[in-house]
PDB file of C-alpha atoms in Angstrom:
ATOM      1  CA  MET A   1       0.205   0.018   0.087  1.00  0.00           C
ATOM      2  CA  ILE A   2       2.807   2.445   0.758  1.00  0.00           C
ATOM      3  CA  ASP A   3       4.379   1.797  -2.590  1.00  0.00           C
ATOM      4  CA  LEU A   4       1.169   2.213  -4.297  1.00  0.00           C
ATOM      5  CA  ILE A   5       0.835   5.648  -2.455  1.00  0.00           C
ATOM      6  CA  TRP A   6       4.032   6.767  -3.474  1.00  0.00           C
ATOM      7  CA  ILE A   7       3.185   5.819  -7.204  1.00  0.00           C
ATOM      8  CA  ILE A   8       0.043   7.621  -7.146  1.00  0.00           C
ATOM      9  CA  GLY A   9       1.218  10.708  -5.250  1.00  0.00           C
ATOM     10  CA  GLY A  10       4.575  10.640  -7.710  1.00  0.00           C
ATOM     11  CA  ALA A  11       2.558  10.591 -10.768  1.00  0.00           C
ATOM     12  CA  ALA A  12      -0.063  13.316  -9.168  1.00  0.00           C
ATOM     13  CA  LEU A  13       2.606  15.616  -8.674  1.00  0.00           C
ATOM     14  CA  LEU A  14       4.316  14.606 -12.176  1.00  0.00           C
ATOM     15  CA  TYR A  15       0.839  15.720 -13.769  1.00  0.00           C
ATOM     16  CA  PHE A  16       0.759  18.934 -12.129  1.00  0.00           C
ATOM     17  CA  GLY A  17       4.266  20.140 -12.524  1.00  0.00           C
ATOM     18  CA  GLY A  18       4.156  19.011 -16.024  1.00  0.00           C
ATOM     19  CA  ASP A  19       1.236  21.144 -16.551  1.00  0.00           C
ATOM     20  CA  LEU A  20       2.855  24.195 -14.830  1.00  0.00           C
ATOM     21  CA  LEU A  21       5.739  23.602 -16.765  1.00  0.00           C
ATOM     22  CA  VAL A  22       3.814  23.410 -20.064  1.00  0.00           C
ATOM     23  CA  ASN A  23       1.984  26.445 -19.378  1.00  0.00           C
ATOM     24  CA  GLY A  24       4.667  28.618 -17.755  1.00  0.00           C
ATOM     25  CA  SER A  25       7.340  27.724 -20.596  1.00  0.00           C
ATOM     26  CA  SER A  26       4.541  28.172 -23.399  1.00  0.00           C
ATOM     27  CA  SER A  27       3.486  31.679 -21.956  1.00  0.00           C
ATOM     28  CA  LEU A  28       7.174  32.493 -21.557  1.00  0.00           C
ATOM     29  CA  ALA A  29       7.862  31.512 -25.210  1.00  0.00           C
ATOM     30  CA  ARG A  30       5.244  33.689 -26.576  1.00  0.00           C
ATOM     31  CA  ILE A  31       5.855  36.657 -24.399  1.00  0.00           C
ATOM     32  CA  LEU A  32       9.035  36.461 -25.973  1.00  0.00           C
ATOM     33  CA  GLY A  33       8.016  36.708 -29.452  1.00  0.00           C
ATOM     34  CA  MET A  34       7.788  32.989 -30.614  1.00  0.00           C
ATOM     35  CA  SER A  35       4.963  31.935 -32.963  1.00  0.00           C
ATOM     36  CA  PRO A  36       2.187  29.884 -31.831  1.00  0.00           C
ATOM     37  CA  LEU A  37       3.006  26.730 -34.068  1.00  0.00           C
ATOM     38  CA  VAL A  38       6.697  26.762 -33.053  1.00  0.00           C
ATOM     39  CA  VAL A  39       5.700  26.944 -29.473  1.00  0.00           C
ATOM     40  CA  GLY A  40       3.499  23.908 -29.841  1.00  0.00           C
ATOM     41  CA  LEU A  41       5.828  22.004 -31.650  1.00  0.00           C
ATOM     42  CA  THR A  42       8.953  22.607 -29.713  1.00  0.00           C
ATOM     43  CA  VAL A  43       8.014  24.007 -26.302  1.00  0.00           C
ATOM     44  CA  VAL A  44       4.826  22.447 -25.459  1.00  0.00           C
ATOM     45  CA  ALA A  45       6.358  18.853 -26.840  1.00  0.00           C
ATOM     46  CA  PHE A  46       9.392  19.250 -24.745  1.00  0.00           C
ATOM     47  CA  GLY A  47       7.388  20.267 -21.689  1.00  0.00           C
ATOM     48  CA  THR A  48       5.005  17.528 -21.868  1.00  0.00           C
ATOM     49  CA  SER A  49       8.042  15.125 -22.158  1.00  0.00           C
ATOM     50  CA  SER A  50       9.544  16.646 -18.838  1.00  0.00           C
ATOM     51  CA  PRO A  51       8.044  13.889 -16.398  1.00  0.00           C
ATOM     52  CA  GLU A  52       9.903  11.411 -18.693  1.00  0.00           C
ATOM     53  CA  LEU A  53      13.092  13.179 -18.220  1.00  0.00           C
ATOM     54  CA  ALA A  54      12.634  13.394 -14.369  1.00  0.00           C
ATOM     55  CA  ALA A  55      11.736  10.009 -13.832  1.00  0.00           C
ATOM     56  CA  THR A  56      14.573   8.804 -16.200  1.00  0.00           C
ATOM     57  CA  LEU A  57      17.276  10.863 -14.522  1.00  0.00           C
ATOM     58  CA  VAL A  58      15.996   9.805 -10.945  1.00  0.00           C
ATOM     59  CA  ALA A  59      15.615   6.102 -12.036  1.00  0.00           C
ATOM     60  CA  ALA A  60      19.341   6.161 -13.488  1.00  0.00           C
ATOM     61  CA  TYR A  61      20.938   7.774 -10.140  1.00  0.00           C
ATOM     62  CA  LYS A  62      18.912   5.477  -7.964  1.00  0.00           C
ATOM     63  CA  GLY A  63      20.670   2.473  -9.746  1.00  0.00           C
ATOM     64  CA  ALA A  64      17.553   1.400 -11.396  1.00  0.00           C
ATOM     65  CA  PRO A  65      18.774   1.520 -15.351  1.00  0.00           C
ATOM     66  CA  GLN A  66      16.068  -0.816 -16.466  1.00  0.00           C
ATOM     67  CA  VAL A  67      13.350   1.362 -14.942  1.00  0.00           C
ATOM     68  CA  ALA A  68      14.871   4.414 -16.823  1.00  0.00           C
ATOM     69  CA  ILE A  69      14.989   2.360 -20.107  1.00  0.00           C
ATOM     70  CA  GLY A  70      11.515   1.150 -19.527  1.00  0.00           C
ATOM     71  CA  ASN A  71      10.241   4.459 -19.129  1.00  0.00           C
ATOM     72  CA  VAL A  72      11.541   5.898 -22.241  1.00  0.00           C
ATOM     73  CA  LEU A  73      10.081   2.820 -24.187  1.00  0.00           C
ATOM     74  CA  GLY A  74       6.769   2.423 -22.325  1.00  0.00           C
ATOM     75  CA  SER A  75       6.321   6.320 -22.867  1.00  0.00           C
ATOM     76  CA  ASN A  76       6.687   5.962 -26.544  1.00  0.00           C
ATOM     77  CA  ILE A  77       4.433   2.830 -26.611  1.00  0.00           C
ATOM     78  CA  ALA A  78       1.804   4.652 -24.491  1.00  0.00           C
ATOM     79  CA  ASN A  79       1.861   7.805 -26.711  1.00  0.00           C
ATOM     80  CA  LEU A  80       1.246   5.883 -29.574  1.00  0.00           C
ATOM     81  CA  GLY A  81      -1.115   3.119 -28.529  1.00  0.00           C
ATOM     82  CA  LEU A  82      -3.075   4.666 -25.328  1.00  0.00           C
ATOM     83  CA  ILE A  83      -3.072   8.447 -25.807  1.00  0.00           C
ATOM     84  CA  LEU A  84      -3.174   8.700 -30.000  1.00  0.00           C
ATOM     85  CA  GLY A  85      -5.426   5.706 -29.979  1.00  0.00           C
ATOM     86  CA  SER A  86      -7.751   7.069 -27.026  1.00  0.00           C
ATOM     87  CA  ALA A  87      -8.130  10.521 -29.032  1.00  0.00           C
ATOM     88  CA  ALA A  88      -8.794   8.871 -32.235  1.00  0.00           C
ATOM     89  CA  LEU A  89     -11.593   7.051 -30.576  1.00  0.00           C
ATOM     90  CA  PHE A  90     -12.944  10.305 -29.285  1.00  0.00           C
ATOM     91  CA  TYR A  91     -12.809  12.034 -32.526  1.00  0.00           C
ATOM     92  CA  PRO A  92     -11.193  10.947 -35.856  1.00  0.00           C
ATOM     93  CA  LEU A  93      -7.953  12.928 -36.017  1.00  0.00           C
ATOM     94  CA  LEU A  94      -7.570  14.870 -39.142  1.00  0.00           C
ATOM     95  CA  ALA A  95      -3.856  15.223 -40.579  1.00  0.00           C
ATOM     96  CA  MET A  96      -3.572  18.719 -42.624  1.00  0.00           C
ATOM     97  CA  ALA A  97       0.104  19.632 -41.698  1.00  0.00           C
ATOM     98  CA  ARG A  98       2.719  18.849 -43.918  1.00  0.00           C
ATOM     99  CA  PHE A  99       5.286  18.276 -40.743  1.00  0.00           C
ATOM    100  CA  ILE A 100       3.544  15.233 -39.808  1.00  0.00           C
ATOM    101  CA  ARG A 101       3.940  13.414 -42.511  1.00  0.00           C
ATOM    102  CA  ARG A 102       7.523  15.018 -42.658  1.00  0.00           C
ATOM    103  CA  GLU A 103       8.527  14.257 -39.236  1.00  0.00           C
ATOM    104  CA  LEU A 104       6.823  11.109 -38.721  1.00  0.00           C
ATOM    105  CA  PRO A 105       9.798   9.033 -40.752  1.00  0.00           C
ATOM    106  CA  PHE A 106      12.111  11.061 -38.539  1.00  0.00           C
ATOM    107  CA  MET A 107      10.260   9.740 -35.335  1.00  0.00           C
ATOM    108  CA  ILE A 108      10.501   6.047 -36.656  1.00  0.00           C
ATOM    109  CA  LEU A 109      14.251   6.836 -37.231  1.00  0.00           C
ATOM    110  CA  THR A 110      15.176   8.204 -34.142  1.00  0.00           C
ATOM    111  CA  SER A 111      12.993   5.107 -32.373  1.00  0.00           C
ATOM    112  CA  ALA A 112      15.096   2.562 -34.470  1.00  0.00           C
ATOM    113  CA  LEU A 113      18.350   4.063 -33.046  1.00  0.00           C
ATOM    114  CA  MET A 114      17.692   2.573 -29.466  1.00  0.00           C
ATOM    115  CA  MET A 115      18.664  -1.031 -30.494  1.00  0.00           C
ATOM    116  CA  PRO A 116      21.699  -0.395 -32.351  1.00  0.00           C
ATOM    117  CA  LEU A 117      23.292   1.839 -29.849  1.00  0.00           C
ATOM    118  CA  ALA A 118      22.459  -0.600 -27.101  1.00  0.00           C
ATOM    119  CA  LEU A 119      24.309  -3.479 -28.635  1.00  0.00           C
ATOM    120  CA  ASP A 120      27.462  -2.694 -26.596  1.00  0.00           C
ATOM    121  CA  GLY A 121      25.488  -2.906 -23.450  1.00  0.00           C
ATOM    122  CA  SER A 122      25.071   0.510 -22.486  1.00  0.00           C
ATOM    123  CA  TYR A 123      23.857   3.988 -23.433  1.00  0.00           C
ATOM    124  CA  GLY A 124      27.095   5.963 -22.992  1.00  0.00           C
ATOM    125  CA  ALA A 125      28.074   9.518 -23.136  1.00  0.00           C
ATOM    126  CA  ILE A 126      29.188   9.331 -26.874  1.00  0.00           C
ATOM    127  CA  ASP A 127      25.679   7.736 -27.332  1.00  0.00           C
ATOM    128  CA  GLY A 128      24.179  10.703 -25.715  1.00  0.00           C
ATOM    129  CA  LEU A 129      25.943  13.149 -27.433  1.00  0.00           C
ATOM    130  CA  MET A 130      25.040  11.954 -30.778  1.00  0.00           C
ATOM    131  CA  LEU A 131      21.216  11.697 -29.867  1.00  0.00           C
ATOM    132  CA  VAL A 132      21.426  15.387 -28.708  1.00  0.00           C
ATOM    133  CA  ALA A 133      23.191  16.469 -31.558  1.00  0.00           C
ATOM    134  CA  LEU A 134      20.101  14.905 -33.891  1.00  0.00           C
ATOM    135  CA  LEU A 135      17.593  16.796 -31.656  1.00  0.00           C
ATOM    136  CA  VAL A 136      19.388  20.026 -32.423  1.00  0.00           C
ATOM    137  CA  PHE A 137      19.294  19.085 -36.235  1.00  0.00           C
ATOM    138  CA  TYR A 138      15.528  18.220 -35.757  1.00  0.00           C
ATOM    139  CA  LEU A 139      14.770  21.519 -33.934  1.00  0.00           C
ATOM    140  CA  TRP A 140      16.783  23.359 -36.764  1.00  0.00           C
ATOM    141  CA  MET A 141      14.510  21.448 -39.760  1.00  0.00           C
ATOM    142  CA  LEU A 142      11.306  22.102 -37.648  1.00  0.00           C
ATOM    143  CA  LEU A 143      12.002  25.691 -37.329  1.00  0.00           C
ATOM    144  CA  ARG A 144      13.056  26.502 -40.997  1.00  0.00           C
ATOM    145  CA  LYS A 145      10.124  25.026 -42.438  1.00  0.00           C
ATOM    146  CA  GLY A 146       6.508  26.994 -43.258  1.00  0.00           C
ATOM    147  CA  GLU A 147       2.987  25.478 -42.884  1.00  0.00           C
ATOM    148  CA  LYS A 148      -0.226  26.254 -44.490  1.00  0.00           C
ATOM    149  CA  PRO A 149      -2.164  28.969 -43.001  1.00  0.00           C
ATOM    150  CA  VAL A 150      -4.957  27.106 -41.622  1.00  0.00           C
ATOM    151  CA  VAL A 151      -2.415  24.872 -39.873  1.00  0.00           C
ATOM    152  CA  GLU A 152      -0.774  28.163 -38.324  1.00  0.00           C
ATOM    153  CA  GLU A 153      -4.288  29.221 -37.553  1.00  0.00           C
ATOM    154  CA  GLU A 154      -5.094  26.178 -35.720  1.00  0.00           C
ATOM    155  CA  PHE A 155      -1.884  26.414 -33.573  1.00  0.00           C
ATOM    156  CA  ARG A 156      -2.614  29.943 -32.964  1.00  0.00           C
ATOM    157  CA  ASN A 157      -6.142  29.380 -31.474  1.00  0.00           C
ATOM    158  CA  GLU A 158      -4.460  26.815 -28.931  1.00  0.00           C
ATOM    159  CA  PHE A 159      -1.432  28.789 -27.984  1.00  0.00           C
ATOM    160  CA  GLY A 160      -2.416  31.927 -28.948  1.00  0.00           C
ATOM    161  CA  ASP A 161      -0.804  35.723 -27.900  1.00  0.00           C
ATOM    162  CA  GLU A 162       0.047  35.646 -24.067  1.00  0.00           C
ATOM    163  CA  THR A 163      -1.152  38.810 -22.064  1.00  0.00           C
ATOM    164  CA  GLY A 164       0.697  37.611 -18.922  1.00  0.00           C
ATOM    165  CA  THR A 165       4.047  38.876 -17.366  1.00  0.00           C
ATOM    166  CA  ILE A 166       7.223  37.151 -17.563  1.00  0.00           C
ATOM    167  CA  TRP A 167       7.536  36.960 -14.033  1.00  0.00           C
ATOM    168  CA  LYS A 168       4.146  34.864 -13.660  1.00  0.00           C
ATOM    169  CA  ALA A 169       5.729  32.658 -16.249  1.00  0.00           C
ATOM    170  CA  ALA A 170       9.019  32.300 -14.893  1.00  0.00           C
ATOM    171  CA  ILE A 171       7.740  31.425 -11.362  1.00  0.00           C
ATOM    172  CA  SER A 172       5.108  28.762 -13.180  1.00  0.00           C
ATOM    173  CA  VAL A 173       8.196  27.142 -14.947  1.00  0.00           C
ATOM    174  CA  LEU A 174      10.248  27.094 -11.496  1.00  0.00           C
ATOM    175  CA  VAL A 175       7.322  25.681  -9.402  1.00  0.00           C
ATOM    176  CA  GLY A 176       6.640  23.088 -12.181  1.00  0.00           C
ATOM    177  CA  ILE A 177      10.130  22.008 -12.087  1.00  0.00           C
ATOM    178  CA  GLY A 178      10.111  21.495  -8.323  1.00  0.00           C
ATOM    179  CA  LEU A 179       6.932  19.356  -8.436  1.00  0.00           C
ATOM    180  CA  LEU A 180       8.511  17.190 -11.474  1.00  0.00           C
ATOM    181  CA  VAL A 181      11.456  16.433  -9.326  1.00  0.00           C
ATOM    182  CA  GLY A 182       9.809  15.780  -6.250  1.00  0.00           C
ATOM    183  CA  GLY A 183       6.805  13.689  -8.242  1.00  0.00           C
ATOM    184  CA  ALA A 184       9.621  11.643 -10.181  1.00  0.00           C
ATOM    185  CA  TYR A 185      11.713  10.506  -7.001  1.00  0.00           C
ATOM    186  CA  ALA A 186       8.094   9.528  -5.384  1.00  0.00           C
ATOM    187  CA  LEU A 187       6.971   7.439  -8.498  1.00  0.00           C
ATOM    188  CA  VAL A 188      10.280   5.806  -9.269  1.00  0.00           C
ATOM    189  CA  GLU A 189      10.631   5.105  -5.447  1.00  0.00           C
ATOM    190  CA  GLY A 190       7.543   3.390  -5.171  1.00  0.00           C
ATOM    191  CA  ALA A 191       7.686   1.558  -8.552  1.00  0.00           C
ATOM    192  CA  VAL A 192      11.080   0.180  -7.857  1.00  0.00           C
ATOM    193  CA  SER A 193      10.030  -0.757  -4.174  1.00  0.00           C
ATOM    194  CA  LEU A 194       6.790  -2.345  -5.508  1.00  0.00           C
ATOM    195  CA  ALA A 195       8.707  -4.479  -8.379  1.00  0.00           C
ATOM    196  CA  ARG A 196      11.608  -5.694  -5.959  1.00  0.00           C
ATOM    197  CA  GLY A 197       9.095  -6.780  -3.268  1.00  0.00           C
ATOM    198  CA  PHE A 198       6.970  -8.733  -5.872  1.00  0.00           C
ATOM    199  CA  GLY A 199       9.434  -9.890  -7.973  1.00  0.00           C
ATOM    200  CA  ILE A 200       8.683  -7.873 -11.154  1.00  0.00           C
ATOM    201  CA  SER A 201      11.228  -6.923 -13.529  1.00  0.00           C
ATOM    202  CA  GLU A 202      12.229  -3.235 -13.389  1.00  0.00           C
ATOM    203  CA  THR A 203      11.792  -3.263 -16.873  1.00  0.00           C
ATOM    204  CA  VAL A 204       8.015  -4.112 -16.646  1.00  0.00           C
ATOM    205  CA  ILE A 205       7.416  -1.672 -14.099  1.00  0.00           C
ATOM    206  CA  GLY A 206       9.172   1.041 -16.138  1.00  0.00           C
ATOM    207  CA  ILE A 207       6.946   0.236 -19.340  1.00  0.00           C
ATOM    208  CA  THR A 208       3.785   0.272 -17.297  1.00  0.00           C
ATOM    209  CA  ALA A 209       3.429   2.102 -14.275  1.00  0.00           C
ATOM    210  CA  VAL A 210       6.459   4.556 -14.652  1.00  0.00           C
ATOM    211  CA  ALA A 211       5.721   5.261 -18.153  1.00  0.00           C
ATOM    212  CA  LEU A 212       2.037   5.601 -17.486  1.00  0.00           C
ATOM    213  CA  GLY A 213       2.417   8.031 -14.722  1.00  0.00           C
ATOM    214  CA  THR A 214       4.785  10.207 -16.845  1.00  0.00           C
ATOM    215  CA  SER A 215       2.556  10.115 -19.802  1.00  0.00           C
ATOM    216  CA  LEU A 216      -0.377  11.828 -18.266  1.00  0.00           C
ATOM    217  CA  PRO A 217       0.361  15.186 -19.292  1.00  0.00           C
ATOM    218  CA  GLU A 218       0.348  14.146 -22.947  1.00  0.00           C
ATOM    219  CA  LEU A 219      -3.210  12.216 -22.249  1.00  0.00           C
ATOM    220  CA  ALA A 220      -4.690  15.292 -20.942  1.00  0.00           C
ATOM    221  CA  ALA A 221      -3.461  17.620 -23.970  1.00  0.00           C
ATOM    222  CA  ALA A 222      -4.534  15.055 -26.408  1.00  0.00           C
ATOM    223  CA  LEU A 223      -8.086  14.717 -24.888  1.00  0.00           C
ATOM    224  CA  VAL A 224      -8.514  18.382 -24.839  1.00  0.00           C
ATOM    225  CA  ALA A 225      -7.366  18.805 -28.262  1.00  0.00           C
ATOM    226  CA  ALA A 226      -9.677  15.951 -29.620  1.00  0.00           C
ATOM    227  CA  ARG A 227     -12.723  17.500 -28.155  1.00  0.00           C
ATOM    228  CA  ARG A 228     -11.542  20.868 -29.953  1.00  0.00           C
ATOM    229  CA  ARG A 229     -11.243  18.729 -33.035  1.00  0.00           C
ATOM    230  CA  GLU A 230      -7.459  19.793 -33.456  1.00  0.00           C
ATOM    231  CA  GLY A 231      -6.023  16.664 -34.843  1.00  0.00           C
ATOM    232  CA  ASP A 232      -2.674  18.541 -36.119  1.00  0.00           C
ATOM    233  CA  ILE A 233      -1.940  19.706 -32.442  1.00  0.00           C
ATOM    234  CA  ILE A 234      -2.504  16.271 -31.120  1.00  0.00           C
ATOM    235  CA  LEU A 235      -0.587  14.286 -33.541  1.00  0.00           C
ATOM    236  CA  GLY A 236       2.363  17.151 -33.651  1.00  0.00           C
ATOM    237  CA  ASN A 237       2.601  16.659 -29.678  1.00  0.00           C
ATOM    238  CA  ILE A 238       2.728  12.560 -29.893  1.00  0.00           C
ATOM    239  CA  VAL A 239       5.374  12.795 -32.473  1.00  0.00           C
ATOM    240  CA  GLY A 240       7.335  15.527 -31.109  1.00  0.00           C
ATOM    241  CA  SER A 241       7.139  14.052 -27.624  1.00  0.00           C
ATOM    242  CA  ASN A 242       8.203  10.450 -28.933  1.00  0.00           C
ATOM    243  CA  ILE A 243      11.063  12.257 -30.626  1.00  0.00           C
ATOM    244  CA  PHE A 244      11.952  14.311 -27.651  1.00  0.00           C
ATOM    245  CA  ASN A 245      11.931  11.159 -25.316  1.00  0.00           C
ATOM    246  CA  VAL A 246      14.746   9.227 -27.479  1.00  0.00           C
ATOM    247  CA  LEU A 247      16.901  12.253 -28.324  1.00  0.00           C
ATOM    248  CA  ALA A 248      16.431  14.305 -25.312  1.00  0.00           C
ATOM    249  CA  ILE A 249      15.741  12.243 -22.554  1.00  0.00           C
ATOM    250  CA  LEU A 250      17.731   9.187 -23.126  1.00  0.00           C
ATOM    251  CA  GLY A 251      20.391  11.480 -24.761  1.00  0.00           C
ATOM    252  CA  LEU A 252      20.685  13.582 -21.683  1.00  0.00           C
ATOM    253  CA  ALA A 253      20.272  10.771 -19.277  1.00  0.00           C
ATOM    254  CA  ALA A 254      23.246   8.695 -20.946  1.00  0.00           C
ATOM    255  CA  ILE A 255      25.416  11.853 -20.893  1.00  0.00           C
ATOM    256  CA  ALA A 256      24.923  12.249 -17.369  1.00  0.00           C
ATOM    257  CA  LEU A 257      25.419   8.729 -16.514  1.00  0.00           C
ATOM    258  CA  PRO A 258      26.033   5.686 -18.421  1.00  0.00           C
ATOM    259  CA  ILE A 259      22.823   3.568 -18.426  1.00  0.00           C
ATOM    260  CA  PRO A 260      23.546  -0.401 -18.582  1.00  0.00           C
ATOM    261  CA  VAL A 261      21.175  -2.206 -20.990  1.00  0.00           C
ATOM    262  CA  ASP A 262      19.830  -5.584 -21.241  1.00  0.00           C
ATOM    263  CA  ILE A 263      19.107  -6.435 -24.913  1.00  0.00           C
ATOM    264  CA  GLY A 264      17.033  -9.484 -23.912  1.00  0.00           C
ATOM    265  CA  GLU A 265      14.858  -6.994 -21.467  1.00  0.00           C
ATOM    266  CA  ILE A 266      14.314  -4.405 -24.182  1.00  0.00           C
ATOM    267  CA  ARG A 267      13.806  -6.545 -27.512  1.00  0.00           C
ATOM    268  CA  THR A 268      10.125  -6.999 -27.124  1.00  0.00           C
ATOM    269  CA  PRO A 269       9.172  -3.544 -25.954  1.00  0.00           C
ATOM    270  CA  PHE A 270      11.396  -2.257 -28.853  1.00  0.00           C
ATOM    271  CA  LEU A 271       9.586  -4.182 -31.391  1.00  0.00           C
ATOM    272  CA  VAL A 272       6.178  -3.029 -29.968  1.00  0.00           C
ATOM    273  CA  MET A 273       7.190   0.459 -30.160  1.00  0.00           C
ATOM    274  CA  MET A 274       8.489  -0.043 -33.969  1.00  0.00           C
ATOM    275  CA  PHE A 275       5.435  -1.785 -34.775  1.00  0.00           C
ATOM    276  CA  LEU A 276       3.194   1.292 -33.508  1.00  0.00           C
ATOM    277  CA  SER A 277       5.290   3.822 -35.134  1.00  0.00           C
ATOM    278  CA  LEU A 278       5.356   1.842 -38.627  1.00  0.00           C
ATOM    279  CA  ILE A 279       1.497   1.314 -38.625  1.00  0.00           C
ATOM    280  CA  LEU A 280       0.984   4.951 -38.415  1.00  0.00           C
ATOM    281  CA  LEU A 281       2.791   5.532 -42.075  1.00  0.00           C
ATOM    282  CA  PRO A 282      -0.480   3.483 -43.825  1.00  0.00           C
ATOM    283  CA  PHE A 283      -2.777   4.966 -41.251  1.00  0.00           C
ATOM    284  CA  LEU A 284      -1.908   8.562 -42.215  1.00  0.00           C
ATOM    285  CA  LEU A 285      -0.354   8.772 -45.417  1.00  0.00           C
ATOM    286  CA  THR A 286      -3.270   7.237 -47.389  1.00  0.00           C
ATOM    287  CA  ARG A 287      -6.318   9.299 -46.066  1.00  0.00           C
ATOM    288  CA  ARG A 288      -4.593  11.832 -44.046  1.00  0.00           C
ATOM    289  CA  ARG A 289      -6.546  10.993 -41.108  1.00  0.00           C
ATOM    290  CA  LEU A 290      -6.689   8.600 -38.155  1.00  0.00           C
ATOM    291  CA  SER A 291     -10.206   7.005 -38.014  1.00  0.00           C
ATOM    292  CA  ARG A 292     -11.843   5.598 -35.125  1.00  0.00           C
ATOM    293  CA  PRO A 293     -11.104   1.803 -35.951  1.00  0.00           C
ATOM    294  CA  GLU A 294      -7.627   2.629 -36.341  1.00  0.00           C
ATOM    295  CA  GLY A 295      -7.701   4.357 -33.049  1.00  0.00           C
ATOM    296  CA  ALA A 296      -9.416   1.132 -31.547  1.00  0.00           C
ATOM    297  CA  PHE A 297      -6.389  -0.903 -33.274  1.00  0.00           C
ATOM    298  CA  LEU A 298      -3.675   1.117 -31.545  1.00  0.00           C
ATOM    299  CA  LEU A 299      -5.557   1.052 -28.141  1.00  0.00           C
ATOM    300  CA  LEU A 300      -6.131  -2.683 -28.404  1.00  0.00           C
ATOM    301  CA  VAL A 301      -2.415  -3.257 -29.401  1.00  0.00           C
ATOM    302  CA  TYR A 302      -1.188  -1.142 -26.020  1.00  0.00           C
ATOM    303  CA  LEU A 303      -3.999  -2.910 -23.584  1.00  0.00           C
ATOM    304  CA  GLY A 304      -3.139  -6.303 -25.181  1.00  0.00           C
ATOM    305  CA  TYR A 305       0.782  -6.004 -24.732  1.00  0.00           C
ATOM    306  CA  THR A 306       0.466  -4.276 -21.034  1.00  0.00           C
ATOM    307  CA  LEU A 307      -1.626  -7.291 -20.043  1.00  0.00           C
ATOM    308  CA  SER A 308       0.647  -9.786 -21.617  1.00  0.00           C
ATOM    309  CA  LEU A 309       3.621  -8.282 -19.416  1.00  0.00           C
ATOM    310  CA  TYR A 310       1.808  -9.411 -16.354  1.00  0.00           C
ATOM    311  CA  LEU A 311       0.266 -12.828 -17.621  1.00  0.00           C
ATOM    312  CA  VAL A 312       3.620 -14.178 -19.174  1.00  0.00           C
TER     313      VAL A 312
END
């Protein structure tokens, strides 16, 4: 019970901390003159990935590397299966933006890098530097491309001009970071203790409990955007978050502390992540939409895989 309280409390702190960080950082970016499209695709996508970063760093420093790696894999799986699938069930997602079809192959490429980089038994500083360099390239590519006026307007409606003060936004960012750190510590502490107490693999706990807890900001943002029928925002956030999870979170964690890898432990979740990533190509590139049946398929894959982890 104590471990469950730590997990639930940590997830709650991560949710509120991520929300404050996203709101504060996006407000700060808009006050400083960034366009709504850039804010949505960079600041918000990175901000909603901040719980994963906090939890991954804490897990690595607490000597639970499999939780850290499982969190990255599990978060990407949850983004594609649980969040994207649930949002499409709520309302079919139209993909009008070129960046969705342009960045989707890049997301698949960055996800695929996780396995070859792990073949030497760890994610080290050199691996991390390479991933961060790819992140810089991705941001440069993203910022130099224009979009259709209708897409620009969609992002402006969601992340419109800011009228607040820079101090209010900065305080929101700082408080959000504090809650993220505390929430990550509580979530990882409870998850690792629960896994060791019941003999559950730390990778499984990272893929399920920790990943689900850190994915709450993406889930909340996706459901709100689905209600407003803003498919490009949902897809941009999910694609951007999955790219950030690999390049920024795994990259920065590897630079901070080498993370040992058990290839046998990550092979299956890696294949599930790649399957969900690849299946989006025919879904989005054919009719430029993610329908309810396709969303149901993604959700069933996520639920089936998660259930199998505890039954096998």
